[in-house]
């Protein structure tokens, strides 16, 4: 079976369901409160594993009970956790999430041990990257480590997939080692300066990522409008699934996990996108991050319905 390495964050999410997020100086009462497993890296690793991929995780947790619980949760879904390092003197990363009745969310993150995923720590697990078919990266861990990991992957013939989230400016030294990039509209604008209002704007942004950085494949996720897929400058729009959203937390992470799972199985680029879209569509119908990720069977069932 083809292998996936995910280098990224592990967080504990404190999630409150509210009518609307509080304004400055306002105190509100939540309708529901949960503590759930999260972190973009861990979310994407869990999504890929639940959907059928062989996954190894490279990450850091704090020297606390919740970190060990997060690690065990990853192992329970079949993820290889040998690459997860416990950092003395640090706590596991935390995210505070308001989920509004509309399904939209507002998130604040404290990185904790995620900030300790240095190049030195990553190099202890260099072999896992070299032995993988794909390396999946996000932006909740130090960028210098991502650059080093991407260079190792490229030298070993491992394809690099970057989900450039949360949005931030990125060095060319990282982008030039990326084979596939999966920004949303905000992230694509951050990287290219192109505001995406129409599908034609997505095409312009994708072409800039191709030409400026040599990135072979660009997937710009457009929320309810679906995905703009551009491979070597040839773009097409892929419509998404229409679902009633309860909580959009980790929808993008679920898409990325499903997409790379499809690629590892040898599916076409188009079919891999559709697989990721189906998984993400199901995830928004449930509360939480990892707790909302659907099974492979449920995802295939939705795909079969068209």
Tab-separated table of C-alpha atoms in Angstrom:
chain	number	residue	atom	x	y	z
A	1	UNK	CA	0.000	0.000	0.000
A	2	UNK	CA	1.231	3.513	-0.844
A	3	UNK	CA	2.272	5.513	2.225
A	4	UNK	CA	1.497	9.020	3.465
A	5	UNK	CA	3.502	11.102	5.939
A	6	UNK	CA	1.764	14.062	7.573
A	7	UNK	CA	3.962	16.676	9.235
A	8	UNK	CA	1.860	19.058	11.271
A	9	UNK	CA	0.031	20.161	14.391
A	10	UNK	CA	-1.835	18.406	17.173
A	11	UNK	CA	-4.279	20.521	19.217
A	12	UNK	CA	-6.952	20.031	21.804
A	13	UNK	CA	-10.027	21.962	20.621
A	14	UNK	CA	-12.352	23.729	23.073
A	15	UNK	CA	-15.533	24.097	21.052
A	16	UNK	CA	-18.572	26.198	21.950
A	17	UNK	CA	-21.761	26.244	19.909
A	18	UNK	CA	-23.314	29.740	19.958
A	19	UNK	CA	-25.977	31.688	18.123
A	20	UNK	CA	-23.342	34.229	17.094
A	21	UNK	CA	-19.803	34.885	18.296
A	22	UNK	CA	-19.559	37.527	21.059
A	23	UNK	CA	-18.798	41.133	20.178
A	24	UNK	CA	-16.243	43.233	22.041
A	25	UNK	CA	-17.151	43.458	25.728
A	26	UNK	CA	-20.053	41.036	25.339
A	27	UNK	CA	-20.569	37.866	27.393
A	28	UNK	CA	-22.750	35.145	25.924
A	29	UNK	CA	-23.888	31.711	27.037
A	30	UNK	CA	-23.012	28.791	24.803
A	31	UNK	CA	-25.579	26.204	23.774
A	32	UNK	CA	-23.047	23.390	23.909
A	33	UNK	CA	-19.407	22.854	24.932
A	34	UNK	CA	-17.065	20.046	23.913
A	35	UNK	CA	-13.380	19.195	24.194
A	36	UNK	CA	-12.331	17.372	21.022
A	37	UNK	CA	-9.165	16.354	19.199
A	38	UNK	CA	-7.942	18.811	16.569
A	39	UNK	CA	-4.979	20.511	14.896
A	40	UNK	CA	-4.784	20.796	11.110
A	41	UNK	CA	-2.048	18.185	10.808
A	42	UNK	CA	-3.796	15.665	13.035
A	43	UNK	CA	-7.177	16.344	11.401
A	44	UNK	CA	-5.766	15.639	7.949
A	45	UNK	CA	-3.932	12.540	9.152
A	46	UNK	CA	-7.112	11.162	10.768
A	47	UNK	CA	-9.171	11.936	7.668
A	48	UNK	CA	-6.715	10.113	5.416
A	49	UNK	CA	-6.500	7.136	7.797
A	50	UNK	CA	-10.278	6.821	8.284
A	51	UNK	CA	-10.759	7.004	4.530
A	52	UNK	CA	-8.281	4.195	3.865
A	53	UNK	CA	-4.697	5.517	3.707
A	54	UNK	CA	-1.548	4.155	5.385
A	55	UNK	CA	-0.483	7.174	7.468
A	56	UNK	CA	2.501	8.158	9.616
A	57	UNK	CA	2.399	11.382	11.680
A	58	UNK	CA	5.342	13.650	12.529
A	59	UNK	CA	4.354	16.104	15.256
A	60	UNK	CA	4.898	17.325	18.831
A	61	UNK	CA	2.740	17.139	21.954
A	62	UNK	CA	3.230	18.580	25.426
A	63	UNK	CA	4.116	16.723	28.566
A	64	UNK	CA	0.486	16.503	29.663
A	65	UNK	CA	-2.304	13.961	29.863
A	66	UNK	CA	-4.319	15.519	27.031
A	67	UNK	CA	-1.371	15.194	24.650
A	68	UNK	CA	-1.034	11.495	25.401
A	69	UNK	CA	-4.770	11.153	24.893
A	70	UNK	CA	-4.515	12.858	21.485
A	71	UNK	CA	-1.635	10.548	20.522
A	72	UNK	CA	-3.575	7.455	21.558
A	73	UNK	CA	-6.559	8.657	19.544
A	74	UNK	CA	-4.379	8.820	16.437
A	75	UNK	CA	-3.054	5.326	17.077
A	76	UNK	CA	-6.616	4.064	17.530
A	77	UNK	CA	-7.475	4.939	13.902
A	78	UNK	CA	-4.369	3.163	12.634
A	79	UNK	CA	-1.882	6.039	12.359
A	80	UNK	CA	1.809	5.288	12.960
A	81	UNK	CA	2.641	7.576	15.921
A	82	UNK	CA	6.380	6.833	16.273
A	83	UNK	CA	7.083	10.276	14.811
A	84	UNK	CA	5.206	12.120	17.588
A	85	UNK	CA	7.655	13.710	20.049
A	86	UNK	CA	6.775	14.718	23.628
A	87	UNK	CA	8.293	18.109	24.488
A	88	UNK	CA	9.404	18.637	28.091
A	89	UNK	CA	8.231	21.909	29.635
A	90	UNK	CA	5.505	22.501	27.041
A	91	UNK	CA	1.769	21.915	26.871
A	92	UNK	CA	-0.080	20.470	23.913
A	93	UNK	CA	-1.428	23.077	21.475
A	94	UNK	CA	-4.888	24.562	22.071
A	95	UNK	CA	-7.631	25.954	19.814
A	96	UNK	CA	-10.623	27.931	21.087
A	97	UNK	CA	-13.527	27.643	18.632
A	98	UNK	CA	-16.890	29.418	18.437
A	99	UNK	CA	-19.301	27.616	16.101
A	100	UNK	CA	-22.204	29.855	15.076
A	101	UNK	CA	-25.729	28.723	14.145
A	102	UNK	CA	-24.847	29.417	10.506
A	103	UNK	CA	-22.173	26.716	10.696
A	104	UNK	CA	-19.359	29.251	10.346
A	105	UNK	CA	-16.614	29.270	12.962
A	106	UNK	CA	-14.125	31.643	14.604
A	107	UNK	CA	-10.904	30.135	15.887
A	108	UNK	CA	-8.012	31.257	18.068
A	109	UNK	CA	-4.913	29.060	18.408
A	110	UNK	CA	-2.096	28.809	20.943
A	111	UNK	CA	0.635	26.635	19.352
A	112	UNK	CA	2.233	25.189	22.488
A	113	UNK	CA	4.339	22.140	21.607
A	114	UNK	CA	3.562	22.600	17.893
A	115	UNK	CA	6.054	25.474	17.858
A	116	UNK	CA	8.746	22.994	18.957
A	117	UNK	CA	8.545	20.924	15.779
A	118	UNK	CA	11.978	22.162	14.729
A	119	UNK	CA	14.159	20.949	11.894
A	120	UNK	CA	16.201	18.985	14.457
A	121	UNK	CA	13.111	17.164	15.710
A	122	UNK	CA	11.906	16.510	12.162
A	123	UNK	CA	15.266	15.055	11.113
A	124	UNK	CA	14.871	12.307	13.711
A	125	UNK	CA	12.057	11.016	11.489
A	126	UNK	CA	13.651	11.734	8.116
A	127	UNK	CA	13.313	8.103	7.045
A	128	UNK	CA	9.519	8.218	7.361
A	129	UNK	CA	9.421	11.065	4.806
A	130	UNK	CA	11.853	9.328	2.463
A	131	UNK	CA	9.892	6.070	2.603
A	132	UNK	CA	6.550	7.762	1.831
A	133	UNK	CA	4.868	8.294	-1.509
A	134	UNK	CA	3.351	11.605	-0.369
A	135	UNK	CA	4.223	14.222	2.263
A	136	UNK	CA	1.317	16.404	3.415
A	137	UNK	CA	2.088	19.777	5.051
A	138	UNK	CA	0.115	22.680	6.604
A	139	UNK	CA	1.128	25.934	8.351
A	140	UNK	CA	0.567	25.435	12.103
A	141	UNK	CA	4.200	24.413	12.681
A	142	UNK	CA	7.449	26.336	11.968
A	143	UNK	CA	7.877	27.169	8.279
A	144	UNK	CA	11.636	26.549	8.411
A	145	UNK	CA	10.886	22.924	9.286
A	146	UNK	CA	8.451	22.645	6.382
A	147	UNK	CA	11.109	23.894	3.973
A	148	UNK	CA	13.618	21.324	5.231
A	149	UNK	CA	11.065	18.500	5.096
A	150	UNK	CA	9.956	19.441	1.567
A	151	UNK	CA	13.577	19.400	0.366
A	152	UNK	CA	14.106	15.931	1.877
A	153	UNK	CA	10.922	14.702	0.217
A	154	UNK	CA	11.826	16.048	-3.220
A	155	UNK	CA	15.303	14.519	-3.045
A	156	UNK	CA	13.738	11.148	-2.207
A	157	UNK	CA	11.103	11.292	-4.956
A	158	UNK	CA	8.280	11.818	-2.461
A	159	UNK	CA	5.545	14.135	-3.798
A	160	UNK	CA	4.829	17.177	-1.628
A	161	UNK	CA	1.269	18.398	-1.012
A	162	UNK	CA	0.909	21.745	0.788
A	163	UNK	CA	-2.315	22.970	2.326
A	164	UNK	CA	-1.245	26.613	2.959
A	165	UNK	CA	-3.469	27.144	5.999
A	166	UNK	CA	-3.835	29.238	8.062
A	167	UNK	CA	-3.078	31.925	5.454
A	168	UNK	CA	0.327	33.586	5.662
A	169	UNK	CA	3.131	34.759	3.407
A	170	UNK	CA	5.441	31.902	2.423
A	171	UNK	CA	9.042	31.790	1.216
A	172	UNK	CA	9.833	30.770	-2.332
A	173	UNK	CA	12.163	28.130	-0.869
A	174	UNK	CA	9.065	26.231	0.289
A	175	UNK	CA	6.766	26.863	-2.677
A	176	UNK	CA	9.365	25.723	-5.215
A	177	UNK	CA	9.465	22.282	-3.566
A	178	UNK	CA	5.679	21.791	-3.700
A	179	UNK	CA	4.050	19.512	-6.284
A	180	UNK	CA	0.403	20.122	-5.326
A	181	UNK	CA	-1.032	23.102	-3.416
A	182	UNK	CA	-4.563	23.303	-1.973
A	183	UNK	CA	-5.427	26.861	-0.830
A	184	UNK	CA	-8.889	28.214	-0.189
A	185	UNK	CA	-9.884	31.587	-1.653
A	186	UNK	CA	-8.325	33.632	1.175
A	187	UNK	CA	-5.088	31.653	1.106
A	188	UNK	CA	-4.845	31.857	-2.682
A	189	UNK	CA	-5.214	35.648	-2.497
A	190	UNK	CA	-2.505	35.803	0.192
A	191	UNK	CA	-0.109	33.899	-2.080
A	192	UNK	CA	-0.941	35.577	-5.402
A	193	UNK	CA	-2.570	38.939	-4.698
A	194	UNK	CA	-5.584	37.857	-6.777
A	195	UNK	CA	-8.974	38.340	-5.086
A	196	UNK	CA	-11.155	35.385	-6.083
A	197	UNK	CA	-14.706	36.490	-6.795
A	198	UNK	CA	-15.359	34.608	-10.036
A	199	UNK	CA	-14.100	31.314	-11.427
A	200	UNK	CA	-11.999	33.288	-13.875
A	201	UNK	CA	-10.166	34.818	-10.893
A	202	UNK	CA	-9.368	31.335	-9.616
A	203	UNK	CA	-7.894	30.512	-13.015
A	204	UNK	CA	-5.691	33.623	-12.886
A	205	UNK	CA	-4.497	32.809	-9.354
A	206	UNK	CA	-3.745	29.202	-10.294
A	207	UNK	CA	-1.749	30.274	-13.344
A	208	UNK	CA	0.341	32.587	-11.160
A	209	UNK	CA	1.181	29.706	-8.808
A	210	UNK	CA	2.152	27.573	-11.820
A	211	UNK	CA	4.317	30.217	-13.452
A	212	UNK	CA	5.960	31.834	-10.409
A	213	UNK	CA	6.799	28.717	-8.407
A	214	UNK	CA	6.586	25.800	-10.826
A	215	UNK	CA	3.800	24.115	-8.860
A	216	UNK	CA	2.369	21.423	-11.117
A	217	UNK	CA	-1.143	21.117	-9.651
A	218	UNK	CA	-3.266	23.799	-7.970
A	219	UNK	CA	-6.570	23.092	-6.225
A	220	UNK	CA	-8.386	26.204	-4.988
A	221	UNK	CA	-11.272	25.260	-2.702
A	222	UNK	CA	-14.245	27.588	-3.140
A	223	UNK	CA	-16.587	26.539	-0.329
A	224	UNK	CA	-20.090	25.858	-1.629
A	225	UNK	CA	-18.915	26.618	-5.179
A	226	UNK	CA	-16.684	23.545	-5.253
A	227	UNK	CA	-13.053	23.394	-6.378
A	228	UNK	CA	-10.991	24.968	-9.152
A	229	UNK	CA	-8.532	22.317	-10.356
A	230	UNK	CA	-5.619	23.440	-12.519
A	231	UNK	CA	-2.994	20.969	-13.731
A	232	UNK	CA	-0.055	22.411	-15.688
A	233	UNK	CA	-2.152	25.457	-16.566
A	234	UNK	CA	-5.255	23.576	-17.724
A	235	UNK	CA	-8.100	24.503	-15.372
A	236	UNK	CA	-11.599	23.191	-14.705
A	237	UNK	CA	-14.364	23.774	-12.186
A	238	UNK	CA	-15.548	20.803	-10.094
A	239	UNK	CA	-18.909	21.401	-8.406
A	240	UNK	CA	-19.296	20.279	-4.806
A	241	UNK	CA	-22.046	18.551	-2.827
A	242	UNK	CA	-24.905	20.578	-1.328
A	243	UNK	CA	-25.369	19.809	2.371
A	244	UNK	CA	-26.940	21.554	5.367
A	245	UNK	CA	-23.929	22.760	7.361
A	246	UNK	CA	-23.936	22.418	11.148
A	247	UNK	CA	-20.212	22.995	11.744
A	248	UNK	CA	-17.563	23.717	9.091
A	249	UNK	CA	-14.634	23.045	11.462
A	250	UNK	CA	-12.107	20.737	9.740
A	251	UNK	CA	-14.040	20.575	6.455
A	252	UNK	CA	-10.933	21.721	4.598
A	253	UNK	CA	-8.788	19.257	6.520
A	254	UNK	CA	-11.185	16.432	5.672
A	255	UNK	CA	-11.048	17.420	2.005
A	256	UNK	CA	-7.249	17.341	2.026
A	257	UNK	CA	-7.156	13.967	3.773
A	258	UNK	CA	-9.646	12.484	1.332
A	259	UNK	CA	-7.929	13.992	-1.694
A	260	UNK	CA	-4.488	12.590	-0.862
A	261	UNK	CA	-6.065	9.240	0.037
A	262	UNK	CA	-7.498	9.097	-3.478
A	263	UNK	CA	-4.128	9.925	-5.018
A	264	UNK	CA	-2.402	7.205	-2.986
A	265	UNK	CA	-4.954	4.684	-4.249
A	266	UNK	CA	-4.116	5.585	-7.842
A	267	UNK	CA	-7.343	7.471	-8.539
A	268	UNK	CA	-7.292	10.215	-11.168
A	269	UNK	CA	-6.871	13.801	-10.029
A	270	UNK	CA	-10.556	14.467	-10.723
A	271	UNK	CA	-11.760	11.385	-8.844
A	272	UNK	CA	-9.443	12.201	-5.919
A	273	UNK	CA	-10.961	15.688	-5.696
A	274	UNK	CA	-14.476	14.235	-5.738
A	275	UNK	CA	-13.560	11.746	-3.017
A	276	UNK	CA	-12.249	14.602	-0.867
A	277	UNK	CA	-15.334	16.702	-1.593
A	278	UNK	CA	-17.695	13.917	-0.543
A	279	UNK	CA	-15.841	13.379	2.734
A	280	UNK	CA	-15.801	17.127	3.453
A	281	UNK	CA	-19.507	17.455	2.645
A	282	UNK	CA	-20.367	14.804	5.199
A	283	UNK	CA	-18.077	16.376	7.807
A	284	UNK	CA	-20.009	19.674	7.885
A	285	UNK	CA	-23.166	17.832	8.950
A	286	UNK	CA	-21.570	16.969	12.328
A	287	UNK	CA	-20.004	18.913	15.197
A	288	UNK	CA	-16.272	18.954	15.897
A	289	UNK	CA	-13.028	18.396	14.033
A	290	UNK	CA	-11.838	14.777	14.030
A	291	UNK	CA	-15.162	13.700	15.496
A	292	UNK	CA	-16.917	14.931	12.318
A	293	UNK	CA	-14.768	12.985	9.825
A	294	UNK	CA	-16.858	10.317	8.053
A	295	UNK	CA	-15.993	6.691	7.358
A	296	UNK	CA	-14.829	5.472	3.983
A	297	UNK	CA	-18.089	3.563	3.551
A	298	UNK	CA	-20.239	6.658	4.135
A	299	UNK	CA	-18.087	8.680	1.731
A	300	UNK	CA	-18.361	6.089	-1.034
A	301	UNK	CA	-22.111	5.939	-0.457
A	302	UNK	CA	-22.454	9.695	-1.015
A	303	UNK	CA	-20.272	9.486	-4.125
A	304	UNK	CA	-22.491	6.750	-5.513
A	305	UNK	CA	-25.507	9.033	-5.127
A	306	UNK	CA	-23.733	11.585	-7.325
